[in-house]
mmCIF file of C-alpha atoms and ligand atoms in Angstrom:
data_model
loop_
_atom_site.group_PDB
_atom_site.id
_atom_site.type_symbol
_atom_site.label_atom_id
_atom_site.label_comp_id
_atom_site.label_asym_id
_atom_site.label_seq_id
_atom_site.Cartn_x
_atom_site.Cartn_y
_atom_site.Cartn_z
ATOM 1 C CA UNK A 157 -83.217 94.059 -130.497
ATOM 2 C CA UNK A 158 -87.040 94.123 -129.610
ATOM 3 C CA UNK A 159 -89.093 96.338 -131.837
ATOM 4 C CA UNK A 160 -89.999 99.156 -129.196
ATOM 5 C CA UNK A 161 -86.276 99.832 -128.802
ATOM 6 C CA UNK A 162 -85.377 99.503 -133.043
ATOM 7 C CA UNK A 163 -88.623 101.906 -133.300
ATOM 8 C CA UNK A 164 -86.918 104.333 -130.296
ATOM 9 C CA UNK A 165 -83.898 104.575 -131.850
ATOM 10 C CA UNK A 166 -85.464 104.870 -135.524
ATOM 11 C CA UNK A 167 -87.284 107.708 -134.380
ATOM 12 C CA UNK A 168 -84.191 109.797 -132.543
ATOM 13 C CA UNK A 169 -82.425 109.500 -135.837
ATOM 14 C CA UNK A 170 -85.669 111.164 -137.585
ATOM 15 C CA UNK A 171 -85.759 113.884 -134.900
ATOM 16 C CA UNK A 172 -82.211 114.323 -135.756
ATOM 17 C CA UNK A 173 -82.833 114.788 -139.494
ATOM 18 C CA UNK A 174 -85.722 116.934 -139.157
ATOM 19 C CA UNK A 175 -83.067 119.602 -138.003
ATOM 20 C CA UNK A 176 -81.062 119.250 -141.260
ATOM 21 C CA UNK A 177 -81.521 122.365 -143.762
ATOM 22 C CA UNK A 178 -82.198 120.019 -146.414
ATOM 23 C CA UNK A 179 -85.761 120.764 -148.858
ATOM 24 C CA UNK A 180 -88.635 119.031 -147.096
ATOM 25 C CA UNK A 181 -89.419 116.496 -149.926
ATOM 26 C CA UNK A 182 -85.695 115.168 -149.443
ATOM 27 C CA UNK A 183 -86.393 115.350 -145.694
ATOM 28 C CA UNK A 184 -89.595 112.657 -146.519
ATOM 29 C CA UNK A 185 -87.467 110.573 -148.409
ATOM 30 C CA UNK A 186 -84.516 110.175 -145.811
ATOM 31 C CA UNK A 187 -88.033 109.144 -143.627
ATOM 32 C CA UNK A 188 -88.685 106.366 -146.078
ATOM 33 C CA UNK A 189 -84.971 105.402 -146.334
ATOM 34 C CA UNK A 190 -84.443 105.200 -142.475
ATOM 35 C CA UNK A 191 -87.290 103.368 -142.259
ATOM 36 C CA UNK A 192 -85.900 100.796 -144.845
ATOM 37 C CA UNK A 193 -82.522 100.823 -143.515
ATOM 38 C CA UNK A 194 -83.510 100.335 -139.850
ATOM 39 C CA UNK A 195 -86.914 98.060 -139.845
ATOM 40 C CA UNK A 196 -86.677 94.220 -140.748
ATOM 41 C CA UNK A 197 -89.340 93.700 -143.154
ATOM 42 C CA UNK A 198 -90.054 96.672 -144.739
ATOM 43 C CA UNK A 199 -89.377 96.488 -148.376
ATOM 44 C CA UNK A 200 -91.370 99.572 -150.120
ATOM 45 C CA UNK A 201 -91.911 102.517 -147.906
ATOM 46 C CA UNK A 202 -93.661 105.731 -149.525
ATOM 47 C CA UNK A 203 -96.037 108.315 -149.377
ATOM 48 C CA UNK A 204 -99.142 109.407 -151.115
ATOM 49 C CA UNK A 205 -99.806 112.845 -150.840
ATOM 50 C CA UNK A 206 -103.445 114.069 -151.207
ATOM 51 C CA UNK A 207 -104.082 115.834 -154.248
ATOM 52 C CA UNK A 208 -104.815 120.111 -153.404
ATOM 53 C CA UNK A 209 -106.581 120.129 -156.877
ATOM 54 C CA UNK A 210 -108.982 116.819 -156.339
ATOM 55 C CA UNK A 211 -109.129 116.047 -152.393
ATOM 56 C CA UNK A 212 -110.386 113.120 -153.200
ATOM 57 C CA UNK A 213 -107.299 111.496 -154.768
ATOM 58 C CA UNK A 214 -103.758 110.960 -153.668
ATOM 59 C CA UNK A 215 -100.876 111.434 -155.939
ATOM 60 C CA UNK A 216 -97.414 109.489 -155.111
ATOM 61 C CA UNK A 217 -95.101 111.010 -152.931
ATOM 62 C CA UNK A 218 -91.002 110.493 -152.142
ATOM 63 C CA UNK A 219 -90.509 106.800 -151.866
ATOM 64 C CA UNK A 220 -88.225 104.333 -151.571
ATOM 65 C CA UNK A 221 -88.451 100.197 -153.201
ATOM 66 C CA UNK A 222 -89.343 99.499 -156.261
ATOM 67 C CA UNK A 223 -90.971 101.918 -158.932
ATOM 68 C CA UNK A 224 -94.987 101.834 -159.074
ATOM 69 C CA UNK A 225 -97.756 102.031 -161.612
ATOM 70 C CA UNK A 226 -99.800 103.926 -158.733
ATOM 71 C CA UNK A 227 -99.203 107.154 -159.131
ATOM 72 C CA UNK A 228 -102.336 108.281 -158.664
ATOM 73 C CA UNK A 229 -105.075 106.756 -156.653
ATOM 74 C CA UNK A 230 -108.834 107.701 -156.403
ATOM 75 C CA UNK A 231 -110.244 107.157 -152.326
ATOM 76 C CA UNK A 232 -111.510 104.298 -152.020
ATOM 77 C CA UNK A 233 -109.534 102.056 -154.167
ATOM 78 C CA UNK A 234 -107.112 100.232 -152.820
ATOM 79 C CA UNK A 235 -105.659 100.398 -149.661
ATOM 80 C CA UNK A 236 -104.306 103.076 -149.391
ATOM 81 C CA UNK A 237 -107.755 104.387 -151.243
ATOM 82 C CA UNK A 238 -109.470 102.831 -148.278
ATOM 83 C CA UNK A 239 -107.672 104.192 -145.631
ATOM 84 C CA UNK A 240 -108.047 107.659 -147.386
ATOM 85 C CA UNK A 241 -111.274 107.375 -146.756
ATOM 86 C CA UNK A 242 -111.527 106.050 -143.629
ATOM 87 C CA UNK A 243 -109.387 108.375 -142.018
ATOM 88 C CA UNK A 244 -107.545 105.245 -139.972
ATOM 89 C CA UNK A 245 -105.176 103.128 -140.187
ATOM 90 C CA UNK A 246 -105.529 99.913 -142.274
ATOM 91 C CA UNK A 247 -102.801 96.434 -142.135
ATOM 92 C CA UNK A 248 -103.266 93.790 -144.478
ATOM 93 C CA UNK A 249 -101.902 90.731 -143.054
ATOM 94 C CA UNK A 250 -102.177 88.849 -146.590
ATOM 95 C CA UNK A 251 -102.637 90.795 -149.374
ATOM 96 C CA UNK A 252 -104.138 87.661 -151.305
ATOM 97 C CA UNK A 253 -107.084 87.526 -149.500
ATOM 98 C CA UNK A 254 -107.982 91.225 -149.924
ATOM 99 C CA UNK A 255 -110.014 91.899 -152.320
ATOM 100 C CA UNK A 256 -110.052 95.877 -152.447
ATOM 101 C CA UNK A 257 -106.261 95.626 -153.433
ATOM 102 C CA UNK A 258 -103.714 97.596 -156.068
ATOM 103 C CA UNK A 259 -100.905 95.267 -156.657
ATOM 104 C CA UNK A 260 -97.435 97.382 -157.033
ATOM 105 C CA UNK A 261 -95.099 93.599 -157.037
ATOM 106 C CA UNK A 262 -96.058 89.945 -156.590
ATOM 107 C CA UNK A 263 -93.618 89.503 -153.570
ATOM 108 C CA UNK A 264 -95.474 91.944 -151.506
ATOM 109 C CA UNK A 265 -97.188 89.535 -148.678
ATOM 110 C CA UNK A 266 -98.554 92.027 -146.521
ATOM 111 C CA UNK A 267 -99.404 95.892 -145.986
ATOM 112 C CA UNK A 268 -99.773 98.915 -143.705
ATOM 113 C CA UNK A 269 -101.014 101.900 -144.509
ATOM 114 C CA UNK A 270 -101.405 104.870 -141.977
ATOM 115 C CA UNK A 271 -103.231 108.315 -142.562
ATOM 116 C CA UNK A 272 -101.384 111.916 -142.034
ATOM 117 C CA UNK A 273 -103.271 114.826 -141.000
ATOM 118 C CA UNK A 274 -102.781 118.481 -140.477
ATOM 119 C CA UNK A 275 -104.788 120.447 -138.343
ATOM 120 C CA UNK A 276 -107.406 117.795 -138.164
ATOM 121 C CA UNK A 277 -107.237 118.009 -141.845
ATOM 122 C CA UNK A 278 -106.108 114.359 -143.963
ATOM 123 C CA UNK A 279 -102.493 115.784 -145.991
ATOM 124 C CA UNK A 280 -101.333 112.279 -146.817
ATOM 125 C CA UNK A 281 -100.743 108.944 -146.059
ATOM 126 C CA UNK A 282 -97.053 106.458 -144.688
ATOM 127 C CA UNK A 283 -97.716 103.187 -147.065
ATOM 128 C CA UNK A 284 -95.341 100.048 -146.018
ATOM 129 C CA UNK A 285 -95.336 96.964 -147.842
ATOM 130 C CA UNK A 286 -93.476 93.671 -146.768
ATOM 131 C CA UNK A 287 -92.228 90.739 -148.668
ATOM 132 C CA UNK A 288 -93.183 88.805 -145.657
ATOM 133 C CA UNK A 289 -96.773 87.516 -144.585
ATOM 134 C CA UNK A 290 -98.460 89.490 -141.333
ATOM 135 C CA UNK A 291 -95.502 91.912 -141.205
ATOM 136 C CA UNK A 292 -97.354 94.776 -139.717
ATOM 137 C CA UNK A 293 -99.025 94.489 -135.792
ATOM 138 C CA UNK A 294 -100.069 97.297 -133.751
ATOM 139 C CA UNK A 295 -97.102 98.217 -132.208
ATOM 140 C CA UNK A 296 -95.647 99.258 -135.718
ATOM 141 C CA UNK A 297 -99.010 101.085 -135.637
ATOM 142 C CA UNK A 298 -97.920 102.950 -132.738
ATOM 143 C CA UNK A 299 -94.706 103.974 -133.690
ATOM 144 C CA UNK A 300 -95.367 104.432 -137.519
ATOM 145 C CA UNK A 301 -98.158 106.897 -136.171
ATOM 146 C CA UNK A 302 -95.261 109.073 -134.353
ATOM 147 C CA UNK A 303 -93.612 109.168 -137.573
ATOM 148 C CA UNK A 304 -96.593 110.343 -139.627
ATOM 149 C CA UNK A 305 -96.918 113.000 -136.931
ATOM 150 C CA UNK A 306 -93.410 113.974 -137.485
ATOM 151 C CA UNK A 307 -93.915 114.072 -140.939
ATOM 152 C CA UNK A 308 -96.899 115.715 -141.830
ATOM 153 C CA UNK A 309 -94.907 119.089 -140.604
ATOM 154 C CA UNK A 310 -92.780 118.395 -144.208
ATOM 155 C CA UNK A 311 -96.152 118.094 -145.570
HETATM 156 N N1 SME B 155 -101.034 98.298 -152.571
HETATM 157 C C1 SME B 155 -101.542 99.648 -152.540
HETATM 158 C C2 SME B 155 -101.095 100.444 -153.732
HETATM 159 C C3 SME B 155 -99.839 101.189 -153.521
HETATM 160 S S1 SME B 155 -98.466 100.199 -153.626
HETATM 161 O O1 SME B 155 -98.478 99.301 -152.475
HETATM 162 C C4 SME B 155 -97.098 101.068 -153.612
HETATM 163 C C5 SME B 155 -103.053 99.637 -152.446
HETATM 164 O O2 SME B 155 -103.684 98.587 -152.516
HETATM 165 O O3 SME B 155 -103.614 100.729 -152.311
#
């Protein structure tokens, strides 16, 4: 199956979830388990949440892959730091060559991570790491960005 149409059908089973009565943090989590479950690839799915007492720093959010020592990360460290602070989306094709980079597991190859926003507002960030090199392109931009959209309403 070609990625548009695993993305399309990813994202009618999220619509169909979002109608569930379940708590909205569950709700995030069945986003990161979907994603898991229906994406090649995609080996640690989570999100950071942006901290309402220090906007400046994100605290972990429901996730699913292996646990993590970042629980907490200022802006501008990391990744997912960077693209807090950018406001954009950032892919790391090779996450040896970055430099600016908080290692969670030595089989993560490469990284996407993709901000949320409310109201113009940044609420959070979708963080995707792969076991595989140059796993991320922009069409999973494209759809990952529908997904953030969808969640930031749990947010
Ligand atoms: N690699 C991220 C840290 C979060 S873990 O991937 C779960 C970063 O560099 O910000």
């Amino acid at each position: 199956m070609d990625k548009g149409k695993m993305f399309e059908t990813l994202i009618e089973k999220v619509e169909a979830m979002l109608k569930s009565e379940e708590p909205n943090r569950k709700k995030l989590k069945v986003i990161c388990r979907l994603l898991k479950n229906n994406i090649p690839g995609y080996d640690w799915i989570g999100f950071y949440l942006v901290d309402p007492n220090n906007e400046r720093e994100l605290i972990i959010g429901p996730y699913v892959g292996e646990p993590t020592e970042h629980v907490r990360i200022p802006f501008g460290q990391g990744v997912c730091g960077r693209a807090a602070d950018l406001g954009e989306t950032v892919i790391v094709s090779d996450v040896s060559k970055e430099d600016n980079y908080l290692a969670c597991s030595t089989k993560v190859k490469s990284e996407i991570v993709l901000p949320i926003f409310k109201k113009g507002k940044l609420i959070g960030e979708l963080d995707i790491d792969s076991h595989q090199q140059s796993a991320f392109d922009d069409a999973d931009k494209k759809y990952l960005l529908k997904i953030c959209e969808l969640a930031s309403e749990l947010i």
